[in-house]
Amino acid sequence: MPGPATRRILLTGSTGNLGHKATVALNATEGIELTRIGRNGGNDPGVITANLEVFDNSWATHFGGIDTVLHLAADPRAAGDWDSVMQLNVDLALNVIRAARSGGVKRFVFASSNWVLSGYRFRSEELTAGLQPRPVNPYGASKLFIERYGRMVSEETGMAFLSLRIGYCQPGENKPGPHMAFGLWGQQMWLGNDDWAQAVVKSATVDFTGFHAINVVSRNDGMRWNLEEAHRAIGYAPFERHRPHMTLTGRLKDRAARIREKLMPLGVAVPVVGKRW
């Protein structure tokens, strides 16, 4: 009896933190043929070296015959400025989507971020795909733009588009705790390495259709991120769990951030003082 058909997966950003972990997970999965492409600053012989910031048919041809693109390449810094974000998170992503469309790719998986919903840090709503996005910085805004563009492409061409609103996944061993940034919010959005690997493999192997924006975090105590949408879309069911705990210094910083947000909120429609430009 023949085995399952080989799935051809193309991965960008494979040498970064999330990309390296994704590479390990995909290489350990039977039935996957993996193509890695990107800047390749470390001269990894397994990566096709390409400047994805500038569209060129010489690298776009590698998208032909690909079943699923997993696009992780970006400036990963939440504090990235507009110059970097426009080049590495917007222009680069648009080039990769263009290559996927030209190559007839069926499914596109985009590494979005929980920064799309960062304006809800000190609120109480359940964080779902239907909630109005509220980014507070250029990084989050860039991820939201590509999500919206991906929805349009999906509706226009039929290419399925999956936006992973990824949580807080640290380099290396990725142990959670009070050392993490953003206080309680940061710990609650922790994403364990095994849960990230699960999300990667399911994104690459499940035949999802249409557009989906899903939360990819671990099942942490007190978290507000809806995980049922991710389960319905690709069967994502995180099993890692963290119980956030704060040091005295962390609690004071969290309280100060809450007061600052109340007095000078980021991302609001109407400024507290003065007028918008």
mmCIF file of C-alpha atoms in Angstrom:
data_model
loop_
_atom_site.group_PDB
_atom_site.id
_atom_site.type_symbol
_atom_site.label_atom_id
_atom_site.label_comp_id
_atom_site.label_asym_id
_atom_site.label_seq_id
_atom_site.Cartn_x
_atom_site.Cartn_y
_atom_site.Cartn_z
ATOM 1 C CA MET A 1 0.000 0.000 0.000
ATOM 2 C CA PRO A 2 1.551 3.364 -1.018
ATOM 3 C CA GLY A 3 2.524 5.800 1.729
ATOM 4 C CA PRO A 4 1.371 9.390 2.023
ATOM 5 C CA ALA A 5 2.306 11.733 -0.799
ATOM 6 C CA THR A 6 5.343 13.922 -0.251
ATOM 7 C CA ARG A 7 4.534 17.510 0.669
ATOM 8 C CA ARG A 8 6.869 20.123 -0.703
ATOM 9 C CA ILE A 9 7.376 22.890 1.844
ATOM 10 C CA LEU A 10 9.321 26.111 1.267
ATOM 11 C CA LEU A 11 10.584 27.901 4.369
ATOM 12 C CA THR A 12 11.946 31.463 4.570
ATOM 13 C CA GLY A 13 13.834 32.771 7.584
ATOM 14 C CA SER A 14 15.083 29.304 8.469
ATOM 15 C CA THR A 15 18.267 30.515 10.181
ATOM 16 C CA GLY A 16 16.542 32.702 12.789
ATOM 17 C CA ASN A 17 15.186 31.643 16.176
ATOM 18 C CA LEU A 18 11.744 30.475 15.041
ATOM 19 C CA GLY A 19 13.088 29.368 11.675
ATOM 20 C CA HIS A 20 15.764 27.114 13.135
ATOM 21 C CA LYS A 21 13.225 25.438 15.412
ATOM 22 C CA ALA A 22 10.834 25.078 12.476
ATOM 23 C CA THR A 23 13.583 23.485 10.377
ATOM 24 C CA VAL A 24 14.281 20.874 13.055
ATOM 25 C CA ALA A 25 10.572 20.054 13.376
ATOM 26 C CA LEU A 26 9.982 19.759 9.629
ATOM 27 C CA ASN A 27 13.107 17.676 9.001
ATOM 28 C CA ALA A 28 11.903 15.250 11.677
ATOM 29 C CA THR A 29 8.509 14.847 9.975
ATOM 30 C CA GLU A 30 8.038 12.023 7.506
ATOM 31 C CA GLY A 31 6.732 12.871 4.057
ATOM 32 C CA ILE A 32 8.068 16.435 3.877
ATOM 33 C CA GLU A 33 10.504 17.717 1.282
ATOM 34 C CA LEU A 34 11.893 20.980 2.631
ATOM 35 C CA THR A 35 13.324 23.875 0.623
ATOM 36 C CA ARG A 36 14.966 26.661 2.641
ATOM 37 C CA ILE A 37 15.612 30.065 1.111
ATOM 38 C CA GLY A 38 16.751 33.438 2.430
ATOM 39 C CA ARG A 39 19.608 35.792 3.231
ATOM 40 C CA ASN A 40 21.769 32.961 4.655
ATOM 41 C CA GLY A 41 24.253 35.110 6.547
ATOM 42 C CA GLY A 42 25.865 31.995 8.025
ATOM 43 C CA ASN A 43 26.439 30.368 4.613
ATOM 44 C CA ASP A 44 24.441 27.270 5.515
ATOM 45 C CA PRO A 45 24.834 24.865 2.556
ATOM 46 C CA GLY A 46 21.240 23.719 3.052
ATOM 47 C CA VAL A 47 19.842 27.196 2.361
ATOM 48 C CA ILE A 48 19.341 28.765 -1.076
ATOM 49 C CA THR A 49 20.919 32.201 -0.732
ATOM 50 C CA ALA A 50 18.610 34.931 -2.006
ATOM 51 C CA ASN A 51 17.850 38.582 -1.345
ATOM 52 C CA LEU A 52 14.099 38.349 -0.843
ATOM 53 C CA GLU A 53 13.907 42.100 -0.261
ATOM 54 C CA VAL A 54 14.178 42.547 -4.042
ATOM 55 C CA PHE A 55 11.932 40.468 -6.281
ATOM 56 C CA ASP A 56 13.876 38.443 -8.831
ATOM 57 C CA ASN A 57 12.835 35.502 -10.975
ATOM 58 C CA SER A 58 16.155 33.809 -10.206
ATOM 59 C CA TRP A 59 14.902 32.986 -6.696
ATOM 60 C CA ALA A 60 11.166 33.093 -7.406
ATOM 61 C CA THR A 61 11.457 30.015 -9.621
ATOM 62 C CA HIS A 62 12.071 27.911 -6.498
ATOM 63 C CA PHE A 63 8.404 28.443 -5.546
ATOM 64 C CA GLY A 64 7.187 26.398 -8.507
ATOM 65 C CA GLY A 65 5.639 23.076 -7.461
ATOM 66 C CA ILE A 66 5.605 24.013 -3.768
ATOM 67 C CA ASP A 67 2.564 22.900 -1.762
ATOM 68 C CA THR A 68 2.951 25.246 1.218
ATOM 69 C CA VAL A 69 5.092 28.311 1.873
ATOM 70 C CA LEU A 70 5.991 28.947 5.498
ATOM 71 C CA HIS A 71 7.135 32.568 5.620
ATOM 72 C CA LEU A 72 9.128 33.407 8.754
ATOM 73 C CA ALA A 73 11.710 35.853 7.376
ATOM 74 C CA ALA A 74 11.413 39.307 8.981
ATOM 75 C CA ASP A 75 12.958 41.743 11.392
ATOM 76 C CA PRO A 76 11.848 40.007 14.628
ATOM 77 C CA ARG A 77 12.399 43.025 16.895
ATOM 78 C CA ALA A 78 9.231 44.396 18.423
ATOM 79 C CA ALA A 79 11.077 47.719 18.743
ATOM 80 C CA GLY A 80 12.044 47.787 15.066
ATOM 81 C CA ASP A 81 11.705 51.206 13.417
ATOM 82 C CA TRP A 82 9.723 51.988 10.270
ATOM 83 C CA ASP A 83 12.794 51.906 8.007
ATOM 84 C CA SER A 84 13.594 48.321 8.962
ATOM 85 C CA VAL A 85 9.979 47.179 9.212
ATOM 86 C CA MET A 86 9.024 48.487 5.760
ATOM 87 C CA GLN A 87 11.962 46.734 4.115
ATOM 88 C CA LEU A 88 12.085 43.431 5.998
ATOM 89 C CA ASN A 89 8.499 42.912 7.152
ATOM 90 C CA VAL A 90 6.425 44.511 4.391
ATOM 91 C CA ASP A 91 8.354 44.675 1.100
ATOM 92 C CA LEU A 92 9.999 41.294 1.668
ATOM 93 C CA ALA A 93 6.695 39.616 2.563
ATOM 94 C CA LEU A 94 4.965 41.082 -0.499
ATOM 95 C CA ASN A 95 7.762 39.699 -2.694
ATOM 96 C CA VAL A 96 7.385 36.231 -1.169
ATOM 97 C CA ILE A 97 3.603 36.283 -1.648
ATOM 98 C CA ARG A 98 4.113 37.397 -5.253
ATOM 99 C CA ALA A 99 6.479 34.476 -5.850
ATOM 100 C CA ALA A 100 3.986 32.089 -4.243
ATOM 101 C CA ARG A 101 1.202 33.331 -6.486
ATOM 102 C CA SER A 102 3.390 33.022 -9.583
ATOM 103 C CA GLY A 103 4.415 29.508 -8.571
ATOM 104 C CA GLY A 104 0.852 28.323 -8.053
ATOM 105 C CA VAL A 105 1.348 27.614 -4.345
ATOM 106 C CA LYS A 106 -1.824 26.222 -2.729
ATOM 107 C CA ARG A 107 -1.247 27.332 0.874
ATOM 108 C CA PHE A 108 0.652 30.194 2.482
ATOM 109 C CA VAL A 109 1.532 30.309 6.192
ATOM 110 C CA PHE A 110 2.578 33.692 7.543
ATOM 111 C CA ALA A 111 4.416 34.359 10.799
ATOM 112 C CA SER A 112 2.299 37.150 12.221
ATOM 113 C CA SER A 113 2.485 38.156 15.874
ATOM 114 C CA ASN A 114 0.492 38.774 19.018
ATOM 115 C CA TRP A 115 1.661 42.376 18.650
ATOM 116 C CA VAL A 116 -1.335 42.738 16.316
ATOM 117 C CA LEU A 117 -3.443 42.666 19.510
ATOM 118 C CA SER A 118 -0.992 44.368 21.869
ATOM 119 C CA GLY A 119 -3.343 47.260 22.553
ATOM 120 C CA TYR A 120 -5.469 44.856 24.616
ATOM 121 C CA ARG A 121 -2.732 44.171 27.169
ATOM 122 C CA PHE A 122 -4.510 45.906 30.042
ATOM 123 C CA ARG A 123 -8.058 45.061 29.018
ATOM 124 C CA SER A 124 -10.175 41.977 29.617
ATOM 125 C CA GLU A 125 -11.554 40.806 26.254
ATOM 126 C CA GLU A 126 -10.993 37.287 24.982
ATOM 127 C CA LEU A 127 -8.459 37.594 22.170
ATOM 128 C CA THR A 128 -10.079 36.102 19.074
ATOM 129 C CA ALA A 129 -9.590 36.431 15.322
ATOM 130 C CA GLY A 130 -12.727 38.562 15.102
ATOM 131 C CA LEU A 131 -11.503 41.149 17.591
ATOM 132 C CA GLN A 132 -10.606 44.512 16.067
ATOM 133 C CA PRO A 133 -6.787 44.573 15.734
ATOM 134 C CA ARG A 134 -4.970 47.096 17.919
ATOM 135 C CA PRO A 135 -1.219 47.194 17.197
ATOM 136 C CA VAL A 136 0.811 49.789 19.081
ATOM 137 C CA ASN A 137 4.077 49.886 17.127
ATOM 138 C CA PRO A 138 5.429 49.621 13.556
ATOM 139 C CA TYR A 139 6.196 45.917 14.030
ATOM 140 C CA GLY A 140 2.597 45.046 14.907
ATOM 141 C CA ALA A 141 1.258 47.314 12.162
ATOM 142 C CA SER A 142 3.436 45.581 9.561
ATOM 143 C CA LYS A 143 2.106 42.167 10.598
ATOM 144 C CA LEU A 144 -1.472 43.430 10.393
ATOM 145 C CA PHE A 145 -0.897 44.824 6.905
ATOM 146 C CA ILE A 146 0.346 41.481 5.595
ATOM 147 C CA GLU A 147 -2.587 39.703 7.252
ATOM 148 C CA ARG A 148 -5.030 41.990 5.427
ATOM 149 C CA TYR A 149 -3.169 41.639 2.154
ATOM 150 C CA GLY A 150 -3.129 37.853 2.586
ATOM 151 C CA ARG A 151 -6.903 37.825 3.070
ATOM 152 C CA MET A 152 -7.320 39.740 -0.172
ATOM 153 C CA VAL A 153 -5.014 37.359 -2.051
ATOM 154 C CA SER A 154 -6.898 34.352 -0.667
ATOM 155 C CA GLU A 155 -10.254 35.754 -1.756
ATOM 156 C CA GLU A 156 -8.909 36.775 -5.155
ATOM 157 C CA THR A 157 -6.939 33.652 -6.086
ATOM 158 C CA GLY A 158 -8.157 30.835 -3.836
ATOM 159 C CA MET A 159 -4.707 30.385 -2.290
ATOM 160 C CA ALA A 160 -5.317 29.467 1.360
ATOM 161 C CA PHE A 161 -3.684 31.878 3.807
ATOM 162 C CA LEU A 162 -2.944 31.076 7.442
ATOM 163 C CA SER A 163 -1.743 33.856 9.733
ATOM 164 C CA LEU A 164 -0.037 32.592 12.884
ATOM 165 C CA ARG A 165 -0.254 35.177 15.664
ATOM 166 C CA ILE A 166 2.798 33.830 17.411
ATOM 167 C CA GLY A 167 3.409 34.291 21.128
ATOM 168 C CA TYR A 168 6.597 34.837 23.106
ATOM 169 C CA CYS A 169 9.140 32.219 22.046
ATOM 170 C CA GLN A 170 12.639 32.951 23.296
ATOM 171 C CA PRO A 171 15.816 31.715 21.584
ATOM 172 C CA GLY A 172 17.311 28.419 22.639
ATOM 173 C CA GLU A 173 15.879 26.514 25.594
ATOM 174 C CA ASN A 174 13.071 29.060 25.972
ATOM 175 C CA LYS A 175 12.328 28.630 29.677
ATOM 176 C CA PRO A 176 9.484 30.899 30.870
ATOM 177 C CA GLY A 177 9.625 32.994 34.012
ATOM 178 C CA PRO A 178 9.735 36.479 35.517
ATOM 179 C CA HIS A 179 12.814 37.364 33.469
ATOM 180 C CA MET A 180 10.578 37.719 30.403
ATOM 181 C CA ALA A 181 9.655 41.189 29.152
ATOM 182 C CA PHE A 182 6.187 42.785 29.359
ATOM 183 C CA GLY A 183 5.362 41.507 32.819
ATOM 184 C CA LEU A 184 2.348 39.265 33.290
ATOM 185 C CA TRP A 185 1.262 39.743 29.675
ATOM 186 C CA GLY A 186 4.609 38.478 28.387
ATOM 187 C CA GLN A 187 4.514 35.315 30.501
ATOM 188 C CA GLN A 188 0.894 34.595 29.614
ATOM 189 C CA MET A 189 1.729 34.636 25.898
ATOM 190 C CA TRP A 190 4.684 32.263 26.290
ATOM 191 C CA LEU A 191 4.999 29.744 23.457
ATOM 192 C CA GLY A 192 6.967 26.612 24.296
ATOM 193 C CA ASN A 193 9.338 25.027 21.786
ATOM 194 C CA ASP A 194 7.290 21.832 21.502
ATOM 195 C CA ASP A 195 4.062 23.751 20.943
ATOM 196 C CA TRP A 196 5.776 25.870 18.288
ATOM 197 C CA ALA A 197 7.010 22.697 16.583
ATOM 198 C CA GLN A 198 3.454 21.324 16.653
ATOM 199 C CA ALA A 199 2.086 24.519 15.068
ATOM 200 C CA VAL A 200 4.733 24.384 12.332
ATOM 201 C CA VAL A 201 4.123 20.752 11.413
ATOM 202 C CA LYS A 202 0.334 21.084 11.442
ATOM 203 C CA SER A 203 0.525 24.269 9.348
ATOM 204 C CA ALA A 204 2.652 22.407 6.816
ATOM 205 C CA THR A 205 0.596 19.209 6.640
ATOM 206 C CA VAL A 206 -3.076 20.150 7.173
ATOM 207 C CA ASP A 207 -5.112 20.983 4.070
ATOM 208 C CA PHE A 208 -6.715 24.168 5.372
ATOM 209 C CA THR A 209 -8.696 26.395 3.021
ATOM 210 C CA GLY A 210 -9.601 30.086 2.953
ATOM 211 C CA PHE A 211 -8.170 32.696 5.317
ATOM 212 C CA HIS A 212 -7.493 32.146 9.010
ATOM 213 C CA ALA A 213 -5.793 34.235 11.707
ATOM 214 C CA ILE A 214 -5.070 32.062 14.734
ATOM 215 C CA ASN A 215 -3.334 32.440 18.080
ATOM 216 C CA VAL A 216 -0.269 30.286 18.611
ATOM 217 C CA VAL A 217 0.606 30.329 22.308
ATOM 218 C CA SER A 218 0.928 27.648 24.971
ATOM 219 C CA ARG A 219 -1.916 26.857 27.373
ATOM 220 C CA ASN A 220 -0.742 29.218 30.119
ATOM 221 C CA ASP A 221 -2.593 30.002 33.324
ATOM 222 C CA GLY A 222 -4.645 33.194 33.146
ATOM 223 C CA MET A 223 -4.134 33.726 29.415
ATOM 224 C CA ARG A 224 -6.883 35.308 27.286
ATOM 225 C CA TRP A 225 -5.902 34.035 23.840
ATOM 226 C CA ASN A 226 -8.581 31.925 22.182
ATOM 227 C CA LEU A 227 -7.143 28.552 21.109
ATOM 228 C CA GLU A 228 -10.301 26.928 19.726
ATOM 229 C CA GLU A 229 -9.974 28.796 16.428
ATOM 230 C CA ALA A 230 -6.500 27.329 15.923
ATOM 231 C CA HIS A 231 -7.798 23.868 16.752
ATOM 232 C CA ARG A 232 -10.607 24.149 14.205
ATOM 233 C CA ALA A 233 -8.289 25.472 11.494
ATOM 234 C CA ILE A 234 -5.338 23.063 11.774
ATOM 235 C CA GLY A 235 -5.895 20.909 14.868
ATOM 236 C CA TYR A 236 -3.449 22.895 17.008
ATOM 237 C CA ALA A 237 -3.758 21.727 20.631
ATOM 238 C CA PRO A 238 -0.944 23.054 22.850
ATOM 239 C CA PHE A 239 0.074 20.900 25.788
ATOM 240 C CA GLU A 240 2.863 22.989 27.349
ATOM 241 C CA ARG A 241 1.806 25.178 30.252
ATOM 242 C CA HIS A 242 3.308 27.946 32.339
ATOM 243 C CA ARG A 243 2.014 29.465 35.559
ATOM 244 C CA PRO A 244 3.172 33.106 35.493
ATOM 245 C CA HIS A 245 4.825 34.434 38.615
ATOM 246 C CA MET A 246 6.182 37.902 39.224
ATOM 247 C CA THR A 247 9.003 39.317 41.304
ATOM 248 C CA LEU A 248 8.377 42.461 43.332
ATOM 249 C CA THR A 249 10.277 44.490 40.740
ATOM 250 C CA GLY A 250 8.222 42.901 37.964
ATOM 251 C CA ARG A 251 4.952 43.701 39.725
ATOM 252 C CA LEU A 252 6.002 47.325 40.168
ATOM 253 C CA LYS A 253 6.956 47.618 36.491
ATOM 254 C CA ASP A 254 3.668 46.014 35.458
ATOM 255 C CA ARG A 255 1.722 48.455 37.637
ATOM 256 C CA ALA A 256 3.660 51.410 36.208
ATOM 257 C CA ALA A 257 2.958 50.234 32.660
ATOM 258 C CA ARG A 258 -0.737 49.908 33.464
ATOM 259 C CA ILE A 259 -0.846 53.474 34.841
ATOM 260 C CA ARG A 260 1.072 54.788 31.838
ATOM 261 C CA GLU A 261 -1.371 53.101 29.455
ATOM 262 C CA LYS A 262 -4.329 54.581 31.323
ATOM 263 C CA LEU A 263 -2.898 58.103 31.191
ATOM 264 C CA MET A 264 -1.261 57.965 27.755
ATOM 265 C CA PRO A 265 -2.758 55.032 25.825
ATOM 266 C CA LEU A 266 -1.028 53.747 22.728
ATOM 267 C CA GLY A 267 -2.995 53.094 19.577
ATOM 268 C CA VAL A 268 -6.149 54.933 20.626
ATOM 269 C CA ALA A 269 -8.458 56.485 18.048
ATOM 270 C CA VAL A 270 -8.508 59.853 19.856
ATOM 271 C CA PRO A 271 -5.442 61.231 21.666
ATOM 272 C CA VAL A 272 -5.706 62.188 25.315
ATOM 273 C CA VAL A 273 -4.188 65.638 24.664
ATOM 274 C CA GLY A 274 -3.959 67.664 21.454
ATOM 275 C CA LYS A 275 -4.860 66.713 17.918
ATOM 276 C CA ARG A 276 -3.626 64.172 15.451
ATOM 277 C CA TRP A 277 -1.477 65.275 12.541
#
